[in-house]
Tab-separated table of C-alpha atoms and ligand atoms in Angstrom:
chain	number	residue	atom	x	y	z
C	1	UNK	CA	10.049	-11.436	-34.341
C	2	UNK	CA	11.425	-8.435	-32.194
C	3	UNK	CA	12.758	-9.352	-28.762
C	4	UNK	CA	11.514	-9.585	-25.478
C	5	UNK	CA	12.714	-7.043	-22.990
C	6	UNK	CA	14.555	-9.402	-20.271
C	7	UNK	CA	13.637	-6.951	-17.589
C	8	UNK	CA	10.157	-8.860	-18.440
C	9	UNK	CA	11.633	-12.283	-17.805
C	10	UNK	CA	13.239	-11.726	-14.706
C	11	UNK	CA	9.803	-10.919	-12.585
C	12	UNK	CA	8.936	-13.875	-10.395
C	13	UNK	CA	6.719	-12.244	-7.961
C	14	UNK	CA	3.656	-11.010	-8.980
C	15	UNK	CA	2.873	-14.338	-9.245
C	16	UNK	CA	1.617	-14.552	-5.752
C	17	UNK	CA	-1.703	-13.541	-6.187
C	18	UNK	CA	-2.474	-15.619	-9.024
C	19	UNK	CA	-1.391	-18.593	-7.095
C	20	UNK	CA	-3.456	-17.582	-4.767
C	21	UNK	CA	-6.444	-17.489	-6.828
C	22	UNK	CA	-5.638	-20.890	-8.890
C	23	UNK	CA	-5.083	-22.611	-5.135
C	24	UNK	CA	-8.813	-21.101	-4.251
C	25	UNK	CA	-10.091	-22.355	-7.814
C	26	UNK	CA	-8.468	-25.899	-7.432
C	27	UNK	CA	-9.925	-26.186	-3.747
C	28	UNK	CA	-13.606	-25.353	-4.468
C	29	UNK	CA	-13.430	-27.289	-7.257
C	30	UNK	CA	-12.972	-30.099	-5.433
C	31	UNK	CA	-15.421	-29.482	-2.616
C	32	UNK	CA	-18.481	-28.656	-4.346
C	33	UNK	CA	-19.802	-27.903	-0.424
C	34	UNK	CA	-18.539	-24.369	-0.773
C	35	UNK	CA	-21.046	-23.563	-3.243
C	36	UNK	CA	-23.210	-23.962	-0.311
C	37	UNK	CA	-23.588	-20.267	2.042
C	38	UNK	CA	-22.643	-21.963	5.024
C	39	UNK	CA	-19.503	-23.900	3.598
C	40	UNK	CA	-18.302	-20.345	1.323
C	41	UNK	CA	-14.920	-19.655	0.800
C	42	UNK	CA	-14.327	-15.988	2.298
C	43	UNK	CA	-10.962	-13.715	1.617
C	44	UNK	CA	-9.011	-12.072	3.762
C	45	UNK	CA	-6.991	-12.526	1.177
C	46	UNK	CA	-7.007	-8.637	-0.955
C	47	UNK	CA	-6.120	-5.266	-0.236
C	48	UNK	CA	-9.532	-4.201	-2.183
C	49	UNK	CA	-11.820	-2.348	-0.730
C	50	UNK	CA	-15.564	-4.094	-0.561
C	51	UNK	CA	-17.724	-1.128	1.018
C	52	UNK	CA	-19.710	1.209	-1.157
C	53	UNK	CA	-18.058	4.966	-1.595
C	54	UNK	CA	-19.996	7.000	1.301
C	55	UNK	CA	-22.754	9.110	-0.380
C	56	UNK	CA	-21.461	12.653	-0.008
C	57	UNK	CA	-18.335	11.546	-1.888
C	58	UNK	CA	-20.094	9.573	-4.020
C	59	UNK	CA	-22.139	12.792	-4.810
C	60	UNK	CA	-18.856	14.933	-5.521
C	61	UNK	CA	-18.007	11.511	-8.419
C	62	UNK	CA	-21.582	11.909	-9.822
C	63	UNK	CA	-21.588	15.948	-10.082
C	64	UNK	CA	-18.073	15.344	-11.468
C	65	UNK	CA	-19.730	13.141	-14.219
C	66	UNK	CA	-22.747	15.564	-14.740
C	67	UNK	CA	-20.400	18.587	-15.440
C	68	UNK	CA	-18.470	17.203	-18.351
C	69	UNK	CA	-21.775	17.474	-19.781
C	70	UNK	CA	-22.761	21.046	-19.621
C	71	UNK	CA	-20.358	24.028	-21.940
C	72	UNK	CA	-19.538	25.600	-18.395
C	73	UNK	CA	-18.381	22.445	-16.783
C	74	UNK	CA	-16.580	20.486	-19.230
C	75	UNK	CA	-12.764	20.489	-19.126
C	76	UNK	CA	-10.176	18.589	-20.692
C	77	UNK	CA	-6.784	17.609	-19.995
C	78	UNK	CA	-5.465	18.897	-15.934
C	79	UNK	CA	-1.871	18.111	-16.635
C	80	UNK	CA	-0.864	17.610	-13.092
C	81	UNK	CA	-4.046	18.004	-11.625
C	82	UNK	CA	-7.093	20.538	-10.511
C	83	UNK	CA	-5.506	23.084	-8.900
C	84	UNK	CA	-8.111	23.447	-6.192
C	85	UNK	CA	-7.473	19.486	-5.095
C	86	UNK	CA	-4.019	19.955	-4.648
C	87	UNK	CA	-4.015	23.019	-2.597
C	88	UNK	CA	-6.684	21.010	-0.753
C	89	UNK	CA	-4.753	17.899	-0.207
C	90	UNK	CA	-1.923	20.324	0.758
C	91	UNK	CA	-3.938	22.057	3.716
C	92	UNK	CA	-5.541	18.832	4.814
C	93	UNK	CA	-2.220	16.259	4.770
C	94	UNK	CA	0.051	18.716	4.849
C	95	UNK	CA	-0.965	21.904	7.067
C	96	UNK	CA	-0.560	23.752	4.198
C	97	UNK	CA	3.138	23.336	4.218
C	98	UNK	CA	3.387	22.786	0.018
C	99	UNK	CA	2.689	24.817	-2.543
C	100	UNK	CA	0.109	23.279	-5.424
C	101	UNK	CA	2.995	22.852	-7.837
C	102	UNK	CA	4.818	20.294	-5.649
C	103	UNK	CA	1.957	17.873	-5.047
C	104	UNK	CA	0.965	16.206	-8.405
C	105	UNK	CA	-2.177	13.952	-8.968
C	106	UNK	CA	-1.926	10.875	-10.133
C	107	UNK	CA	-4.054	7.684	-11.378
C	108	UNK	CA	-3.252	5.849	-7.952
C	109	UNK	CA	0.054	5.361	-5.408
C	110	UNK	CA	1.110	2.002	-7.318
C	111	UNK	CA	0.911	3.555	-10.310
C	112	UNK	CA	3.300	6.757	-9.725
C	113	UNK	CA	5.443	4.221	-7.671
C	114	UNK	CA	5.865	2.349	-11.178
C	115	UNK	CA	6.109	5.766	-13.037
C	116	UNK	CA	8.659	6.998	-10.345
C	117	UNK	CA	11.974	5.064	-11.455
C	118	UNK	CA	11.929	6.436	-14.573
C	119	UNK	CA	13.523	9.652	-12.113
C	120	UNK	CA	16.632	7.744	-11.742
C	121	UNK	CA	17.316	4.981	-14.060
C	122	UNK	CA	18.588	1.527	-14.391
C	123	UNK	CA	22.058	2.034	-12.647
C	124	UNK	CA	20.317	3.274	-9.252
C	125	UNK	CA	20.913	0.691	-5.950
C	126	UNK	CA	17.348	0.063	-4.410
C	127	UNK	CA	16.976	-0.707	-0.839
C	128	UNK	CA	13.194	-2.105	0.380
C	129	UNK	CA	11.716	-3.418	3.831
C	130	UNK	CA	11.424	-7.344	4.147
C	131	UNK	CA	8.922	-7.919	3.571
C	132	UNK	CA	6.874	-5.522	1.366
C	133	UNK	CA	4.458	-4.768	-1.007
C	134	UNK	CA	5.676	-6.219	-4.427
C	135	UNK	CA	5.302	-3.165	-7.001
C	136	UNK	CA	8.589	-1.716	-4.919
C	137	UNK	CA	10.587	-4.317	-5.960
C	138	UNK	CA	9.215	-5.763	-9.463
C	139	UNK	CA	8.847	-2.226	-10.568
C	140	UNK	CA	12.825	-2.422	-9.681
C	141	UNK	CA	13.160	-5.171	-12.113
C	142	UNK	CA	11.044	-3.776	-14.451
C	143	UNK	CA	12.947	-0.930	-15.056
C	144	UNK	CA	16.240	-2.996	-15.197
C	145	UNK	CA	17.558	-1.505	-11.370
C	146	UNK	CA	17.084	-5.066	-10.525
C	147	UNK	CA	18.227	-8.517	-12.114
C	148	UNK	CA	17.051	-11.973	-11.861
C	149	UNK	CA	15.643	-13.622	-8.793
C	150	UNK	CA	18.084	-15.604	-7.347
C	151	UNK	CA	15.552	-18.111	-5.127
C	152	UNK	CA	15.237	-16.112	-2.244
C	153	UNK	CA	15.033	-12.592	-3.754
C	154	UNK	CA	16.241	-10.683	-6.628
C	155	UNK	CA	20.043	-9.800	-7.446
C	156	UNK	CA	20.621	-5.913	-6.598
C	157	UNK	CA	17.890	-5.449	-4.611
C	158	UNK	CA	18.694	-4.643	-0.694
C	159	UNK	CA	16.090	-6.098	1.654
C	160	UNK	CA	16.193	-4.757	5.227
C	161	UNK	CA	14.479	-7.195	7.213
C	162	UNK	CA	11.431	-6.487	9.379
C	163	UNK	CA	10.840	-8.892	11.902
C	164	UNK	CA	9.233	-9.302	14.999
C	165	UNK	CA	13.092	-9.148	16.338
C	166	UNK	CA	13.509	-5.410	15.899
C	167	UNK	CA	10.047	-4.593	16.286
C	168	UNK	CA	8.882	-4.471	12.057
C	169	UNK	CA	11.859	-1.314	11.775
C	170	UNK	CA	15.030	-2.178	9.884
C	171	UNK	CA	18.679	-1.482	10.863
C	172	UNK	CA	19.260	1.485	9.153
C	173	UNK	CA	22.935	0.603	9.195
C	174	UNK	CA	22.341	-1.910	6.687
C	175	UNK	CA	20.698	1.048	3.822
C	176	UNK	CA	23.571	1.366	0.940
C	177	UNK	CA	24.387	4.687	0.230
C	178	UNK	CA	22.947	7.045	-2.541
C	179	UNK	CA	19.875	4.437	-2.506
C	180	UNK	CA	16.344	4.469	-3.567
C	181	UNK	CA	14.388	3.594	-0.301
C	182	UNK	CA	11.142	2.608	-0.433
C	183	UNK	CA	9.517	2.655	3.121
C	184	UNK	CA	6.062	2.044	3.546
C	185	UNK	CA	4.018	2.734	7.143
C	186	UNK	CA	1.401	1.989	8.292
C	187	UNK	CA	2.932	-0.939	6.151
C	188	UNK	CA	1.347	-2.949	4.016
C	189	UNK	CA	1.826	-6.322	5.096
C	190	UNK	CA	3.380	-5.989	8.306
C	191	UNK	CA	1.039	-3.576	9.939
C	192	UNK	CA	3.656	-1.744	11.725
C	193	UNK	CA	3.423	1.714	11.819
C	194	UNK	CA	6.423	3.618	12.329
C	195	UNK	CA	6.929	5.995	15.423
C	196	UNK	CA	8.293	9.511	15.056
C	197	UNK	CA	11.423	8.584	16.523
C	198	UNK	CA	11.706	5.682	14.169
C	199	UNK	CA	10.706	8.195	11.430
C	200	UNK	CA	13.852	10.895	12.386
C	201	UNK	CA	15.993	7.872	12.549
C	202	UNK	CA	15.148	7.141	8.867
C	203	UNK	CA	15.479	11.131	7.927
C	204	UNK	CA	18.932	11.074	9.853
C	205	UNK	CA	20.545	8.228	7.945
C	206	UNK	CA	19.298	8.830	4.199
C	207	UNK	CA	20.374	12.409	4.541
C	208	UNK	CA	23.987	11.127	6.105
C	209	UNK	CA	24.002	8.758	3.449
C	210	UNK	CA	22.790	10.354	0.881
C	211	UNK	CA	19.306	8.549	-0.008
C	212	UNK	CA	15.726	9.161	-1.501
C	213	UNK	CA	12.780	7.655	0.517
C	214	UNK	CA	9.835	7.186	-1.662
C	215	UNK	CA	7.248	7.119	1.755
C	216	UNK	CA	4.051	5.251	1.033
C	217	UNK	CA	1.490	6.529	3.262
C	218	UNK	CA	-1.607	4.710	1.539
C	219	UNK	CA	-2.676	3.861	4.957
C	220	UNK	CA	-2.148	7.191	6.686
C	221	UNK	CA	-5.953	7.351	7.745
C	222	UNK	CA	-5.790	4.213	9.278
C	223	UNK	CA	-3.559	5.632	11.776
C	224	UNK	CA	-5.768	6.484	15.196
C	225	UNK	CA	-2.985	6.855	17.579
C	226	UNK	CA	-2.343	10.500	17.913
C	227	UNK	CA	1.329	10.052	18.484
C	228	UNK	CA	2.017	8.593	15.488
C	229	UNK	CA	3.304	10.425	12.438
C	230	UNK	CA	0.706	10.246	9.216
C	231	UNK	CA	3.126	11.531	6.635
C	232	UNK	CA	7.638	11.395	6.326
C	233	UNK	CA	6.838	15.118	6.038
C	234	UNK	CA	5.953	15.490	9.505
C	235	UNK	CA	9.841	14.940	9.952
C	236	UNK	CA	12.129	17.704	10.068
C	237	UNK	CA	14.873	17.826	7.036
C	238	UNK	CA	12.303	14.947	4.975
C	239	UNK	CA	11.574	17.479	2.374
C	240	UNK	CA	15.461	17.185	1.413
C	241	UNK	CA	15.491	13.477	1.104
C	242	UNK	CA	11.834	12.301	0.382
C	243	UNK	CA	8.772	11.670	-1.958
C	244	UNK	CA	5.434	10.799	-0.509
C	245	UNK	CA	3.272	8.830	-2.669
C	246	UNK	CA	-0.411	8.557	-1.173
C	247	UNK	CA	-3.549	7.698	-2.829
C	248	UNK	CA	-7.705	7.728	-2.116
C	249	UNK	CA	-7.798	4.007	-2.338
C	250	UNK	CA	-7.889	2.716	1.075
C	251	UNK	CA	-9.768	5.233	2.915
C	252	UNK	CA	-12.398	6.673	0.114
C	253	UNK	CA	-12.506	3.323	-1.676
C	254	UNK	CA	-11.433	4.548	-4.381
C	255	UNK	CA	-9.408	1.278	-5.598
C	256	UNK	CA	-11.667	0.917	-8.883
C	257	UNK	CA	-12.177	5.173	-9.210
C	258	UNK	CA	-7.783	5.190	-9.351
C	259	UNK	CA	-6.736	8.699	-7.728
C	260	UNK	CA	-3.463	9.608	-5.929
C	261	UNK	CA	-0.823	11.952	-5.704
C	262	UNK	CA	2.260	12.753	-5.218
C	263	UNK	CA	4.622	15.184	-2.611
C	264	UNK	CA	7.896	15.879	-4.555
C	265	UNK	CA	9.277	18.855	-3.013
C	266	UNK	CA	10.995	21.475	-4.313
C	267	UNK	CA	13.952	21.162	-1.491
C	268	UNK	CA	14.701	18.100	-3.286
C	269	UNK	CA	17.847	17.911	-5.369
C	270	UNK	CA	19.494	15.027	-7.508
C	271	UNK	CA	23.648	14.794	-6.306
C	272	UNK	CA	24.192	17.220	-8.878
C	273	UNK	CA	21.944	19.822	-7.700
C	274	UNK	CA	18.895	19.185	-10.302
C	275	UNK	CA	15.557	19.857	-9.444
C	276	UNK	CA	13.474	16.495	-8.932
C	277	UNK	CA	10.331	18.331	-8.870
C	278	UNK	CA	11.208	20.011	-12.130
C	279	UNK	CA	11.904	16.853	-13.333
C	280	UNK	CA	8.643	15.035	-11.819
C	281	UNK	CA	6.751	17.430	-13.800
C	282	UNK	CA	8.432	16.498	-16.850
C	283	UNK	CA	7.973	12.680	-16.829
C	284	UNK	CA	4.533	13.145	-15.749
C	285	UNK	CA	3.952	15.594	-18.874
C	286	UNK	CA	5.526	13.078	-20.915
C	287	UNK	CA	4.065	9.638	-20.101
C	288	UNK	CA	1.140	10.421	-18.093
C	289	UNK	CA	-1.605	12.744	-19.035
C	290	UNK	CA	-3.388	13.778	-15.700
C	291	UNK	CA	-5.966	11.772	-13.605
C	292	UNK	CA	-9.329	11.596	-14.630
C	293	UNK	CA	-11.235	14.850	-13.794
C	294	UNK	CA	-14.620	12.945	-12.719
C	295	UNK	CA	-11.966	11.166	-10.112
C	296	UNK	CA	-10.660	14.380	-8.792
C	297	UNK	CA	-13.949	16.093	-8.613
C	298	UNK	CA	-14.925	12.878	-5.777
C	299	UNK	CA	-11.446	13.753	-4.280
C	300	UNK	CA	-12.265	17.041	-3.665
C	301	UNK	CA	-15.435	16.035	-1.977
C	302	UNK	CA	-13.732	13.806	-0.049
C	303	UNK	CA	-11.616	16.323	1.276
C	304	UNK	CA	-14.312	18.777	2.486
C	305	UNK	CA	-15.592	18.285	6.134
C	306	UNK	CA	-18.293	16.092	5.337
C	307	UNK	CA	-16.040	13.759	3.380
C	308	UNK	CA	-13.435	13.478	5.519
C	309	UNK	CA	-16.098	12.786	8.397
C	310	UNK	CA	-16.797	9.672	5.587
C	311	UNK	CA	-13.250	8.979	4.974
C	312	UNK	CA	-12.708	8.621	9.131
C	313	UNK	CA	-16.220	6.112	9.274
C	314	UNK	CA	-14.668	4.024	6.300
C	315	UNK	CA	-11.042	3.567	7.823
C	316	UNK	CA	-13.307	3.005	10.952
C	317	UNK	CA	-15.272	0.392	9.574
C	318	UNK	CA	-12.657	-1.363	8.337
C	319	UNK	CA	-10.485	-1.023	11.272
C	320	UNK	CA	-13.321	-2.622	13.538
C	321	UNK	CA	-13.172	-6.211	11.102
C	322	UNK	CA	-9.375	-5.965	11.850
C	323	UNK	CA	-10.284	-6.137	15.793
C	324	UNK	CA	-12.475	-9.259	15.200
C	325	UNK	CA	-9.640	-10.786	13.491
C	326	UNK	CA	-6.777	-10.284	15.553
C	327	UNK	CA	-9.163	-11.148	18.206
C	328	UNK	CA	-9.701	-13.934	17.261
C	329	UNK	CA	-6.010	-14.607	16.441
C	330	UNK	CA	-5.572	-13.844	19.811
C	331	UNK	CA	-7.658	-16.359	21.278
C	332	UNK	CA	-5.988	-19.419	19.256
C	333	UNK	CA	-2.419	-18.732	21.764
C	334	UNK	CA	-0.761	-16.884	18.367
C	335	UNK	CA	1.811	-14.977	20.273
C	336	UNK	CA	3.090	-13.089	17.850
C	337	UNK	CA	0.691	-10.676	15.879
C	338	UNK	CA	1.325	-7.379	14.908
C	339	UNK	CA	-0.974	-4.484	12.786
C	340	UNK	CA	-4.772	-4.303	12.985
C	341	UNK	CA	-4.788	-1.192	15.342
C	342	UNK	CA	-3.583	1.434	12.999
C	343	UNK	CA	-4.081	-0.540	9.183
C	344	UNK	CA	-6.068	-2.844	7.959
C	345	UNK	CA	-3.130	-5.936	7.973
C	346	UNK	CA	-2.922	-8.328	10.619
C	347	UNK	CA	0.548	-10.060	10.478
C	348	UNK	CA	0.817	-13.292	12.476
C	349	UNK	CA	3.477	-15.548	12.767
C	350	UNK	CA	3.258	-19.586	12.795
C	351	UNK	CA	7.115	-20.590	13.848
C	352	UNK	CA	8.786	-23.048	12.148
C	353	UNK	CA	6.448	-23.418	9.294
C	354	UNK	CA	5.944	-22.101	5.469
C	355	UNK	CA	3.696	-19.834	5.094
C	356	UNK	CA	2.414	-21.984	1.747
C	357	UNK	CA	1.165	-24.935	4.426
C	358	UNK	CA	-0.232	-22.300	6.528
C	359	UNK	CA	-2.339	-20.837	4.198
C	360	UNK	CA	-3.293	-24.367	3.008
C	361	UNK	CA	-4.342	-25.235	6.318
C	362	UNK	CA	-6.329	-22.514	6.463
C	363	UNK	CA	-7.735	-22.967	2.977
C	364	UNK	CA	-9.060	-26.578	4.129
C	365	UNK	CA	-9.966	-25.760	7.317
C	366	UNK	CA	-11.719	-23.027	7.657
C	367	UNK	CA	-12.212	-22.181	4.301
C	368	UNK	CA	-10.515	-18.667	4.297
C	369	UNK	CA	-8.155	-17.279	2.170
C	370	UNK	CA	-5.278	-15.455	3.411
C	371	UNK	CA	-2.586	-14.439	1.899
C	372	UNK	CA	0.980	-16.310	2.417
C	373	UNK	CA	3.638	-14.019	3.908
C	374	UNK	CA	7.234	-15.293	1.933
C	375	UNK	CA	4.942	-13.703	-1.464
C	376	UNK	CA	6.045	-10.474	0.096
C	377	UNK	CA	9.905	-11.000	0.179
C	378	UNK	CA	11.746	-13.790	2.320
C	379	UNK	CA	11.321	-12.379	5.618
C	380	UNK	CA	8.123	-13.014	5.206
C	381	UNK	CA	8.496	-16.687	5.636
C	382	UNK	CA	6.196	-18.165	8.116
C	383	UNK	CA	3.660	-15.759	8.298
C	384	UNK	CA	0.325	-14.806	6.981
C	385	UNK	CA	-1.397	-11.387	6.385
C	386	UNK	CA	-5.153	-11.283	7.132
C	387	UNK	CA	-6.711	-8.311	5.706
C	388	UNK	CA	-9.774	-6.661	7.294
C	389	UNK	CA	-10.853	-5.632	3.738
C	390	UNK	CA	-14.250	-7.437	3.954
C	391	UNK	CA	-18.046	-7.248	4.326
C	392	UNK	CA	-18.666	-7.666	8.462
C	393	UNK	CA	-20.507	-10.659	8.032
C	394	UNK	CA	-17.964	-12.346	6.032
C	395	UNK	CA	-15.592	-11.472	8.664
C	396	UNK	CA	-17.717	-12.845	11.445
C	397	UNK	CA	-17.827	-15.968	9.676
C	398	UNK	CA	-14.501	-15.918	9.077
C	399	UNK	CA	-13.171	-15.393	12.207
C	400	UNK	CA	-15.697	-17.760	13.913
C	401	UNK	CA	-14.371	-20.598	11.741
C	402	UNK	CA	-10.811	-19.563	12.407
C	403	UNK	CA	-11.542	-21.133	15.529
C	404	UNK	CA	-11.322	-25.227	13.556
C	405	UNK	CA	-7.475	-24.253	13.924
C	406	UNK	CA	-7.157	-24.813	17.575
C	407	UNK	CA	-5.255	-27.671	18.616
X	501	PLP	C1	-3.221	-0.412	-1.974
X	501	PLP	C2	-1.878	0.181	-1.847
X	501	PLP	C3	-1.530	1.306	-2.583
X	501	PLP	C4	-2.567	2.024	-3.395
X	501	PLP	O1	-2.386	1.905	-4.739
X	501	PLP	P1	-3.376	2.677	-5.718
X	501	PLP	O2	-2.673	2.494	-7.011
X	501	PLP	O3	-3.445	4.080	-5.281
X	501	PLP	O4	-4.698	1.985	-5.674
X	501	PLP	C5	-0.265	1.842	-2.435
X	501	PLP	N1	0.615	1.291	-1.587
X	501	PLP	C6	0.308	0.227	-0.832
X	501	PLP	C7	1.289	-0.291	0.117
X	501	PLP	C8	-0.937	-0.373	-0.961
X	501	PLP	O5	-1.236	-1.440	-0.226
């Protein structure tokens, strides 16, 4: 039979969340209790979204739907989108400061993160935080930029550790020159949001050293300090050395609807002086036919004022289950916790112990998932990421029980 692609057989991670879910299985199986309400295993495990989609976006998804079936409404293949959602996202994220044809839509952030190597090949250094979320670096592997895992990370891959040490920002020093960058904030699982002075920091160095920052902003509506930046683009000199990958996931619930998009400026130049934009356009017209238009119509209803007015009570929502759990947190002496104010992740440490017997303890204990911070690189060691990603009652009951892990 053919062969395997080895890129395939070097992957490691994205085993975490499976071993997540077989450690869950194994544990209820043997306490038949948690069948019972009172004894039920919660998560705040997932980045997925549990809340309904507010009803005037949902309205914008169902008139999206009802169009295809009329001769005036239909339409078939958008290429790179509706042209009316990205001058939209433009004017909303971006104060108007892109034109249309340099923000494409896409079926979701991880997947244009994935789609996004193709931009630069196998040969190109890739730099990430430590720790962060996995697609960065197994997408790496995947498209051969990155070799086999080597027990404590994977061979070519830079990680610039985030720790409670230099406040969840990396020494910039430390970024290898003409790298791929992937920098996520508010990050996903540290919940450290990046300051603007952090931000021009990161601007300064990739354009002395000569770098591309794909910026994940998934959790840009999270943010509710005013003095924070939302997007790299808020940066001077950012549209000559980044991409901004964003998505409707996390704020419109959209994690099962799949649409994103994409900034890819048209400042933005390769070392020798090619267009990335042009070529953006090209891989997306080549691999990726366009986001579905039922998708985009709910986008652009979540952009108008009554939808962002949704978006804001969403992010809200979920932002007031990640009080109650760092809260709580708070209360059992954990000294060091970080995120929760502006995202959804609540990052705690536990010193001196692995993040595996952590979330075990917390598994038998309490009954509550978490989610083991080493799965997200090896600075992650020792900690555990609570998500607020949860119905409030769940979270109540959750945080109540966290409680059993006093003493
Ligand atoms: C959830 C998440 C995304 C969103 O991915 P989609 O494919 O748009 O659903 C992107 N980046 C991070 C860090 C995330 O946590």
């Amino acid at each position: 039979m053919i062969n395997r692609n080895p890129c395939i057989a070097n992957i490691k991670a994205g085993y975490l969340f499976p071993e997540i879910s077989r450690r869950r299985k194994e544990f209820a199986a043997a306490h038949p209790e948690t069948a019972e309400h009172s004894h039920r295993i919660i998560s705040l495990g997932v980045g997925n979204t549990t809340e309904p989609v507010l009803p005037h976006i949902n309205a914008g998804l169902v008139e999206g739907a009802r169009k295809l079936g009329t001769v005036e409404g239909y339409s078939g293949y958008q290429d790179e989108g509706l042209q009316s959602l990205r001058e939209k996202i433009s004017a909303v994220f971006y104060k108007g400061k892109f034109q249309a044809d340099e923000i494409f839509i896409s079926d979701g952030a991880k997947c244009d993160i994935g789609r996004l190597q193709l931009l630069f090949g196998a040969g190109v250094p890739v730099a990430v935080q430590d720790p962060s979320y996995p697609v960065y670096v197994d997408g790496s592997v995947l498209a051969g930029a990155a070799g086999a895992w080597t027990g404590t990370g994977y061979q070519g891959i830079v990680y610039l550790p985030c720790t409670a040490e230099n406040n969840y920002f990396p020494d910039l020093s430390l970024l290898p020159e003409k790298s791929l960058f992937y920098f996520c904030s508010p990050n996903n699982p540290t919940g450290a949001t990046a300051t603007g002075v952090q931000l021009e920091a990161l601007v300064k160095a990739a354009l002395e050293k000569k770098v591309l920052i794909v910026f994940d902003a998934a959790y840009s509506e999270y943010i509710r300090d005013p003095a924070l930046p939302k997007s790299i683009f808020d940066i001077d000199g950012a549209k000559r050395c980044a991409i901004e990958v964003n998505s409707f996931s996390k704020p419109a619930g959209f994690t099962g609807v799949r649409l994103g998009w994409t900034v890819v400026p048209k400042e933005l130049k390769y070392s020798g002086g090619e267009s990335v934009n042009a070529d953006w356009a090209r891989v997306c017209g080549t691999i990726f036919n366009g986001a579905s238009n039922i998708a985009q119509a709910g986008g652009l209803a979540a952009l108008d004022a009554e939808g962002l007015t949704e978006i804001r009570r969403l992010c809200d929502f979920y932002l007031g289950n990640a009080a109650l759990i760092r809260e709580s947190l708070e209360k059992l002496g954990i000294s060091s916790i970080t995120g929760g104010d502006n995202s959804p992740y609540i990052w705690a440490r536990f010193p001196g112990r692995d993040s595996w017997d952590v979330f075990t303890e917390i598994l038998e204990k309490c009954h509550v998932v978490t989610t083991p911070g080493s799965g997200f690189g090896p600075a992650g060691q020792s900690f555990i990421r609570f998500s607020a990603f949860g119905h409030r009652a769940d979270v109540e009951e959750a945080c109540a029980r966290l409680e059993r892990l006093k003493g």
